[in-house]
PDB file of C-alpha atoms in Angstrom:
ATOM      1  CA  MET D   1      34.562  19.310  19.210  1.00 46.00           C
ATOM      2  CA  SER D   2      37.125  16.363  19.626  1.00 44.00           C
ATOM      3  CA  SER D   3      37.186  13.771  16.678  1.00 46.00           C
ATOM      4  CA  SER D   4      37.480  11.185  19.429  1.00 47.00           C
ATOM      5  CA  THR D   5      34.456  12.151  21.554  1.00 46.00           C
ATOM      6  CA  SER D   6      30.621  12.384  21.342  1.00 43.00           C
ATOM      7  CA  PRO D   7      29.119  15.670  20.078  1.00 44.00           C
ATOM      8  CA  VAL D   8      29.633  17.583  23.028  1.00 42.00           C
ATOM      9  CA  ALA D   9      30.031  21.397  22.787  1.00 42.00           C
ATOM     10  CA  GLU D  10      31.494  23.465  25.727  1.00 42.00           C
ATOM     11  CA  LEU D  11      29.390  26.700  26.096  1.00 39.00           C
ATOM     12  CA  SER D  12      29.583  29.595  28.497  1.00 40.00           C
ATOM     13  CA  SER D  13      25.571  29.671  28.741  1.00 41.00           C
ATOM     14  CA  VAL D  14      22.690  27.384  27.932  1.00 39.00           C
ATOM     15  CA  SER D  15      21.556  27.605  24.287  1.00 39.00           C
ATOM     16  CA  THR D  16      20.503  25.461  21.375  1.00 40.00           C
ATOM     17  CA  VAL D  17      23.623  24.381  19.408  1.00 40.00           C
ATOM     18  CA  SER D  18      23.695  23.227  15.769  1.00 42.00           C
ATOM     19  CA  THR D  19      26.686  21.275  14.948  1.00 41.00           C
ATOM     20  CA  LYS D  20      27.354  18.942  11.928  1.00 44.00           C
ATOM     21  CA  THR D  21      28.426  15.417  12.910  1.00 43.00           C
ATOM     22  CA  THR D  22      30.470  12.849  11.095  1.00 44.00           C
ATOM     23  CA  GLU D  23      29.694   9.237  10.761  1.00 46.00           C
ATOM     24  CA  ALA D  24      32.267   8.638  13.469  1.00 42.00           C
ATOM     25  CA  ASP D  25      30.516  10.936  15.679  1.00 47.00           C
ATOM     26  CA  ALA D  26      27.364   9.329  15.327  1.00 44.00           C
ATOM     27  CA  THR D  27      28.428   5.951  16.874  1.00 45.00           C
ATOM     28  CA  PRO D  28      26.771   4.528  19.700  1.00 45.00           C
ATOM     29  CA  ASN D  29      27.484   5.915  23.273  1.00 47.00           C
ATOM     30  CA  ALA D  30      29.232   2.539  24.123  1.00 44.00           C
ATOM     31  CA  ASP D  31      32.175   3.674  22.093  1.00 45.00           C
ATOM     32  CA  VAL D  32      32.509   6.768  24.034  1.00 41.00           C
ATOM     33  CA  ASP D  33      35.103   7.079  26.682  1.00 45.00           C
ATOM     34  CA  ASP D  34      33.770   7.077  30.126  1.00 44.00           C
ATOM     35  CA  CYS D  35      35.008  10.549  31.173  1.00 44.00           C
ATOM     36  CA  GLU D  36      33.012  12.002  28.148  1.00 43.00           C
ATOM     37  CA  GLU D  37      29.579  11.876  29.744  1.00 47.00           C
ATOM     38  CA  CYS D  38      26.714  14.594  29.390  1.00 48.00           C
ATOM     39  CA  VAL D  39      27.392  16.743  32.353  1.00 45.00           C
ATOM     40  CA  LEU D  40      24.945  19.775  31.988  1.00 45.00           C
ATOM     41  CA  SER D  41      25.939  21.036  35.477  1.00 45.00           C
ATOM     42  CA  GLN D  42      29.314  21.783  34.214  1.00 49.00           C
ATOM     43  CA  GLY D  43      28.155  23.868  31.130  1.00 49.00           C
ATOM     44  CA  ARG D  44      28.659  20.766  28.780  1.00 50.00           C
ATOM     45  CA  ILE D  45      25.520  20.153  26.581  1.00 49.00           C
ATOM     46  CA  CYS D  46      25.249  17.029  24.424  1.00 57.00           C
ATOM     47  CA  ILE D  47      23.579  18.081  21.271  1.00 57.00           C
ATOM     48  CA  CYS D  48      21.868  14.729  20.820  1.00 62.00           C
ATOM     49  CA  ASP D  49      18.030  14.422  20.437  1.00 59.00           C
ATOM     50  CA  ALA D  50      17.795  12.527  23.902  1.00 59.00           C
ATOM     51  CA  CYS D  51      19.258  15.459  25.554  1.00 65.00           C
ATOM     52  CA  ASP D  52      16.417  18.039  24.498  1.00 64.00           C
ATOM     53  CA  ALA D  53      14.437  17.455  27.582  1.00 69.00           C
ATOM     54  CA  GLU D  54      17.303  17.703  30.030  1.00 71.00           C
ATOM     55  CA  ARG D  55      18.442  20.939  28.388  1.00 66.00           C
ATOM     56  CA  THR D  56      14.946  22.623  28.245  1.00 70.00           C
ATOM     57  CA  LYS D  57      14.483  21.446  31.933  1.00 73.00           C
ATOM     58  CA  LEU D  58      17.776  23.052  32.924  1.00 73.00           C
ATOM     59  CA  GLU D  59      16.933  26.258  31.010  1.00 71.00           C
ATOM     60  CA  ARG D  60      13.616  26.763  32.946  1.00 74.00           C
ATOM     61  CA  THR D  61      15.253  26.009  36.216  1.00 77.00           C
ATOM     62  CA  LYS D  62      17.859  28.636  35.673  1.00 71.00           C
ATOM     63  CA  LYS D  63      15.153  31.200  34.608  1.00 69.00           C
ATOM     64  CA  ARG D  64      13.056  30.253  38.040  1.00 73.00           C
ATOM     65  CA  LYS D  65      16.342  30.743  39.965  1.00 73.00           C
ATOM     66  CA  ARG D  66      17.175  34.141  38.258  1.00 69.00           C
ATOM     67  CA  LEU D  67      13.623  35.310  38.776  1.00 68.00           C
ATOM     68  CA  SER D  68      13.426  34.201  42.609  1.00 69.00           C
ATOM     69  CA  GLN D  69      16.647  36.025  43.208  1.00 66.00           C
ATOM     70  CA  SER D  70      15.532  39.263  41.447  1.00 59.00           C
ATOM     71  CA  THR D  71      12.079  38.955  43.512  1.00 57.00           C
ATOM     72  CA  ALA D  72      13.949  38.729  46.763  1.00 60.00           C
ATOM     73  CA  THR D  73      15.948  41.786  46.031  1.00 58.00           C
ATOM     74  CA  GLY D  74      12.995  43.704  44.929  1.00 56.00           C
ATOM     75  CA  ARG D  75      14.383  44.037  41.271  1.00 54.00           C
ATOM     76  CA  MET D  76      12.892  42.470  38.257  1.00 48.00           C
ATOM     77  CA  PRO D  77      15.279  41.164  35.466  1.00 47.00           C
ATOM     78  CA  GLU D  78      15.206  42.957  32.274  1.00 47.00           C
ATOM     79  CA  TYR D  79      13.879  40.144  30.187  1.00 44.00           C
ATOM     80  CA  CYS D  80      10.688  39.778  32.116  1.00 44.00           C
ATOM     81  CA  GLN D  81       9.723  43.303  32.738  1.00 47.00           C
ATOM     82  CA  PRO D  82       5.985  43.625  32.276  1.00 47.00           C
ATOM     83  CA  ALA D  83       4.976  45.201  28.983  1.00 49.00           C
ATOM     84  CA  LYS D  84       1.876  46.395  30.814  1.00 54.00           C
ATOM     85  CA  ALA D  85       4.026  49.261  32.545  1.00 57.00           C
ATOM     86  CA  ASP D  86       4.818  50.621  29.172  1.00 74.00           C
ATOM     87  CA  ALA D  87       1.469  50.263  27.833  1.00 78.00           C
ATOM     88  CA  ASP D  88      -0.214  51.957  30.719  1.00 82.00           C
ATOM     89  CA  MET D  89       2.375  54.899  30.534  1.00 86.00           C
ATOM     90  CA  GLU D  90       1.342  55.332  26.937  1.00 86.00           C
ATOM     91  CA  GLU D  91      -2.256  55.015  27.693  1.00 89.00           C
ATOM     92  CA  GLU D  92      -1.751  57.734  30.460  1.00 90.00           C
ATOM     93  CA  ARG D  93       0.173  60.104  28.084  1.00 91.00           C
ATOM     94  CA  LEU D  94      -2.501  59.578  25.461  1.00 93.00           C
ATOM     95  CA  THR D  95      -5.319  60.495  27.988  1.00 93.00           C
ATOM     96  CA  LYS D  96      -3.536  63.753  29.000  1.00 94.00           C
ATOM     97  CA  MET D  97      -2.868  64.715  25.415  1.00 95.00           C
ATOM     98  CA  THR D  98      -6.509  64.072  24.451  1.00 95.00           C
ATOM     99  CA  SER D  99      -7.706  65.955  27.345  1.00 95.00           C
ATOM    100  CA  ALA D 100      -5.402  68.815  26.348  1.00 96.00           C
ATOM    101  CA  CYS D 101      -6.592  68.836  22.734  1.00 96.00           C
ATOM    102  CA  ASN D 102     -10.132  69.287  24.017  1.00 96.00           C
ATOM    103  CA  THR D 103      -9.197  72.332  25.667  1.00 96.00           C
ATOM    104  CA  ILE D 104      -7.453  73.765  22.911  1.00 96.00           C
ATOM    105  CA  LEU D 105     -10.254  73.388  20.664  1.00 96.00           C
ATOM    106  CA  LYS D 106     -12.726  75.079  23.187  1.00 96.00           C
ATOM    107  CA  CYS D 107     -10.210  78.011  23.545  1.00 97.00           C
ATOM    108  CA  ILE D 108     -10.222  78.691  19.935  1.00 96.00           C
ATOM    109  CA  GLY D 109     -13.890  78.612  19.592  1.00 96.00           C
ATOM    110  CA  GLU D 110     -14.739  75.059  18.528  1.00 96.00           C
ATOM    111  CA  ASP D 111     -17.208  72.691  19.790  1.00 96.00           C
ATOM    112  CA  PRO D 112     -15.202  69.325  20.678  1.00 94.00           C
ATOM    113  CA  SER D 113     -18.565  67.421  20.947  1.00 94.00           C
ATOM    114  CA  ARG D 114     -19.650  68.010  17.254  1.00 94.00           C
ATOM    115  CA  GLU D 115     -19.486  65.056  14.950  1.00 94.00           C
ATOM    116  CA  GLY D 116     -16.384  66.132  12.806  1.00 95.00           C
ATOM    117  CA  LEU D 117     -14.202  66.739  16.126  1.00 95.00           C
ATOM    118  CA  LEU D 118     -15.385  63.715  18.306  1.00 94.00           C
ATOM    119  CA  LYS D 119     -12.234  61.807  17.516  1.00 95.00           C
ATOM    120  CA  THR D 120      -9.946  64.685  16.601  1.00 96.00           C
ATOM    121  CA  PRO D 121      -8.486  65.060  20.119  1.00 96.00           C
ATOM    122  CA  GLU D 122      -7.251  61.269  20.275  1.00 95.00           C
ATOM    123  CA  ARG D 123      -6.028  61.339  16.402  1.00 96.00           C
ATOM    124  CA  TRP D 124      -4.046  64.436  17.423  1.00 96.00           C
ATOM    125  CA  ALA D 125      -2.556  63.041  20.457  1.00 95.00           C
ATOM    126  CA  LYS D 126      -1.525  59.825  18.501  1.00 94.00           C
ATOM    127  CA  ALA D 127       0.108  61.869  15.673  1.00 95.00           C
ATOM    128  CA  LEU D 128       1.907  64.048  17.818  1.00 95.00           C
ATOM    129  CA  LEU D 129       3.430  60.974  19.832  1.00 94.00           C
ATOM    130  CA  PHE D 130       4.491  59.567  16.391  1.00 94.00           C
ATOM    131  CA  MET D 131       5.995  62.800  15.324  1.00 95.00           C
ATOM    132  CA  THR D 132       8.027  63.122  18.474  1.00 95.00           C
ATOM    133  CA  SER D 133       8.804  59.386  18.816  1.00 93.00           C
ATOM    134  CA  GLY D 134      12.514  60.031  18.730  1.00 94.00           C
ATOM    135  CA  TYR D 135      12.527  60.818  22.439  1.00 93.00           C
ATOM    136  CA  SER D 136      11.642  57.289  23.233  1.00 91.00           C
ATOM    137  CA  LEU D 137      14.892  56.016  21.066  1.00 92.00           C
ATOM    138  CA  SER D 138      18.562  56.521  21.163  1.00 92.00           C
ATOM    139  CA  ALA D 139      21.131  56.361  18.303  1.00 91.00           C
ATOM    140  CA  GLU D 140      22.725  53.182  20.480  1.00 90.00           C
ATOM    141  CA  GLN D 141      19.230  51.397  20.146  1.00 91.00           C
ATOM    142  CA  VAL D 142      18.872  51.824  16.438  1.00 92.00           C
ATOM    143  CA  LEU D 143      22.537  51.109  15.686  1.00 90.00           C
ATOM    144  CA  ASN D 144      22.279  47.795  17.266  1.00 88.00           C
ATOM    145  CA  ASP D 145      26.086  47.017  17.097  1.00 87.00           C
ATOM    146  CA  ALA D 146      26.402  47.545  13.352  1.00 90.00           C
ATOM    147  CA  VAL D 147      29.705  48.850  13.573  1.00 90.00           C
ATOM    148  CA  PHE D 148      32.499  46.778  11.823  1.00 91.00           C
ATOM    149  CA  THR D 149      36.069  46.802  11.603  1.00 91.00           C
ATOM    150  CA  GLU D 150      37.529  47.899   8.233  1.00 87.00           C
ATOM    151  CA  ASP D 151      41.144  48.954   8.094  1.00 85.00           C
ATOM    152  CA  SER D 152      41.523  48.914   4.460  1.00 84.00           C
ATOM    153  CA  HIS D 153      38.826  51.798   3.468  1.00 85.00           C
ATOM    154  CA  LYS D 154      40.083  55.260   3.957  1.00 86.00           C
ATOM    155  CA  GLU D 155      37.819  57.047   1.476  1.00 91.00           C
ATOM    156  CA  ILE D 156      34.768  59.018   2.364  1.00 93.00           C
ATOM    157  CA  VAL D 157      31.468  57.413   2.413  1.00 94.00           C
ATOM    158  CA  VAL D 158      28.528  59.444   1.612  1.00 94.00           C
ATOM    159  CA  VAL D 159      24.637  58.673   1.894  1.00 95.00           C
ATOM    160  CA  LYS D 160      22.644  61.322   0.118  1.00 95.00           C
ATOM    161  CA  ASP D 161      18.910  62.449   0.179  1.00 95.00           C
ATOM    162  CA  ILE D 162      17.768  60.802   3.485  1.00 96.00           C
ATOM    163  CA  ASP D 163      14.281  62.164   3.877  1.00 95.00           C
ATOM    164  CA  ILE D 164      13.670  63.495   7.393  1.00 95.00           C
ATOM    165  CA  HIS D 165      10.292  64.824   8.957  1.00 95.00           C
ATOM    166  CA  SER D 166      10.486  66.690  12.047  1.00 96.00           C
ATOM    167  CA  MET D 167       8.733  69.581  14.012  1.00 96.00           C
ATOM    168  CA  CYS D 168       9.892  73.285  14.469  1.00 96.00           C
ATOM    169  CA  GLU D 169      10.371  73.700  18.276  1.00 96.00           C
ATOM    170  CA  HIS D 170       9.411  77.318  18.078  1.00 96.00           C
ATOM    171  CA  HIS D 171       6.116  76.906  16.535  1.00 95.00           C
ATOM    172  CA  MET D 172       5.527  73.151  16.703  1.00 94.00           C
ATOM    173  CA  VAL D 173       4.646  72.797  13.134  1.00 94.00           C
ATOM    174  CA  PRO D 174       6.042  70.104  10.902  1.00 95.00           C
ATOM    175  CA  PHE D 175       8.903  70.585   8.394  1.00 94.00           C
ATOM    176  CA  THR D 176      10.420  68.311   6.077  1.00 95.00           C
ATOM    177  CA  GLY D 177      13.892  68.114   4.158  1.00 95.00           C
ATOM    178  CA  LYS D 178      16.821  65.874   3.157  1.00 95.00           C
ATOM    179  CA  VAL D 179      19.898  64.997   4.974  1.00 95.00           C
ATOM    180  CA  HIS D 180      23.490  64.187   3.494  1.00 96.00           C
ATOM    181  CA  VAL D 181      25.597  62.466   5.611  1.00 95.00           C
ATOM    182  CA  GLY D 182      29.530  61.790   5.067  1.00 94.00           C
ATOM    183  CA  TYR D 183      32.266  60.390   6.964  1.00 93.00           C
ATOM    184  CA  ILE D 184      35.802  59.073   6.528  1.00 93.00           C
ATOM    185  CA  PRO D 185      36.556  55.648   8.256  1.00 92.00           C
ATOM    186  CA  ASN D 186      39.030  55.299  11.025  1.00 90.00           C
ATOM    187  CA  GLY D 187      39.325  51.776  11.275  1.00 90.00           C
ATOM    188  CA  LYS D 188      35.476  51.407  11.670  1.00 91.00           C
ATOM    189  CA  ILE D 189      32.537  51.478   9.261  1.00 92.00           C
ATOM    190  CA  ILE D 190      28.893  51.681   9.984  1.00 92.00           C
ATOM    191  CA  GLY D 191      25.915  50.042   8.280  1.00 91.00           C
ATOM    192  CA  LEU D 192      24.748  52.375   5.632  1.00 91.00           C
ATOM    193  CA  SER D 193      20.948  51.840   6.646  1.00 92.00           C
ATOM    194  CA  LYS D 194      21.719  52.783  10.128  1.00 94.00           C
ATOM    195  CA  ILE D 195      22.808  56.119   9.136  1.00 95.00           C
ATOM    196  CA  ALA D 196      19.141  56.778   8.070  1.00 94.00           C
ATOM    197  CA  ARG D 197      17.765  55.434  10.995  1.00 95.00           C
ATOM    198  CA  ILE D 198      20.041  57.684  13.153  1.00 95.00           C
ATOM    199  CA  ALA D 199      18.938  60.725  11.245  1.00 96.00           C
ATOM    200  CA  GLU D 200      15.257  59.628  11.888  1.00 95.00           C
ATOM    201  CA  VAL D 201      15.768  59.377  15.754  1.00 95.00           C
ATOM    202  CA  PHE D 202      16.923  62.963  16.020  1.00 96.00           C
ATOM    203  CA  SER D 203      14.738  64.319  13.517  1.00 96.00           C
ATOM    204  CA  ARG D 204      11.591  62.741  15.253  1.00 96.00           C
ATOM    205  CA  ARG D 205      11.751  65.514  18.001  1.00 96.00           C
ATOM    206  CA  LEU D 206      11.172  69.221  18.452  1.00 97.00           C
ATOM    207  CA  GLN D 207      14.018  70.522  16.481  1.00 96.00           C
ATOM    208  CA  VAL D 208      16.053  73.304  14.876  1.00 95.00           C
ATOM    209  CA  GLN D 209      18.101  72.561  11.788  1.00 93.00           C
ATOM    210  CA  GLU D 210      21.370  73.526  13.356  1.00 94.00           C
ATOM    211  CA  ARG D 211      20.993  71.291  16.390  1.00 95.00           C
ATOM    212  CA  LEU D 212      19.632  68.440  14.236  1.00 95.00           C
ATOM    213  CA  THR D 213      22.760  68.382  11.995  1.00 94.00           C
ATOM    214  CA  ARG D 214      25.092  68.454  14.965  1.00 95.00           C
ATOM    215  CA  GLN D 215      23.191  65.534  16.729  1.00 94.00           C
ATOM    216  CA  ILE D 216      23.319  63.450  13.454  1.00 93.00           C
TER     217      ILE D 216
END
């Protein structure tokens, strides 16, 4: 922001901007050069309160335009993907797994309709989905760009005693353990909490310890 102009910020996209102003900046618009007017169409947004309504209107107009373009091409933009799609898929999986558990109970000689087992198939399905939730996540997602440049640190970084809970892929029974992760930075460091999250992503799958170690 120029010291001789009104509080105007140059932006590459429309967003709310918080900028400190001085007493000189807060002078009435009459003192502002004619060429420094609020031109929203050029991506220049005045941060004064009077322009809030125009800024909101512009944001809504751009969203409607993106939506109409996406509708015309038959492709929905990422930010307005219906959450119902994921919910329906989850419900379908839950129904199938519940039905499968009913079949298993019958095969082992149990009666799924007795009181103690009425809700067992659904509980089992939900528990198994939770214990294998790593399939729906990736390391990139949990990392969330938490990688930082740090050229000065050349010593080993170690995170010890990370609790993991996984399932043996040979018998589909749970196993637990602890993971120790160490690495030597090569110009980049990672947020320490993300190491535990990455370990969880890969442990919440059907696993063997050797593959789990390599994936982490």
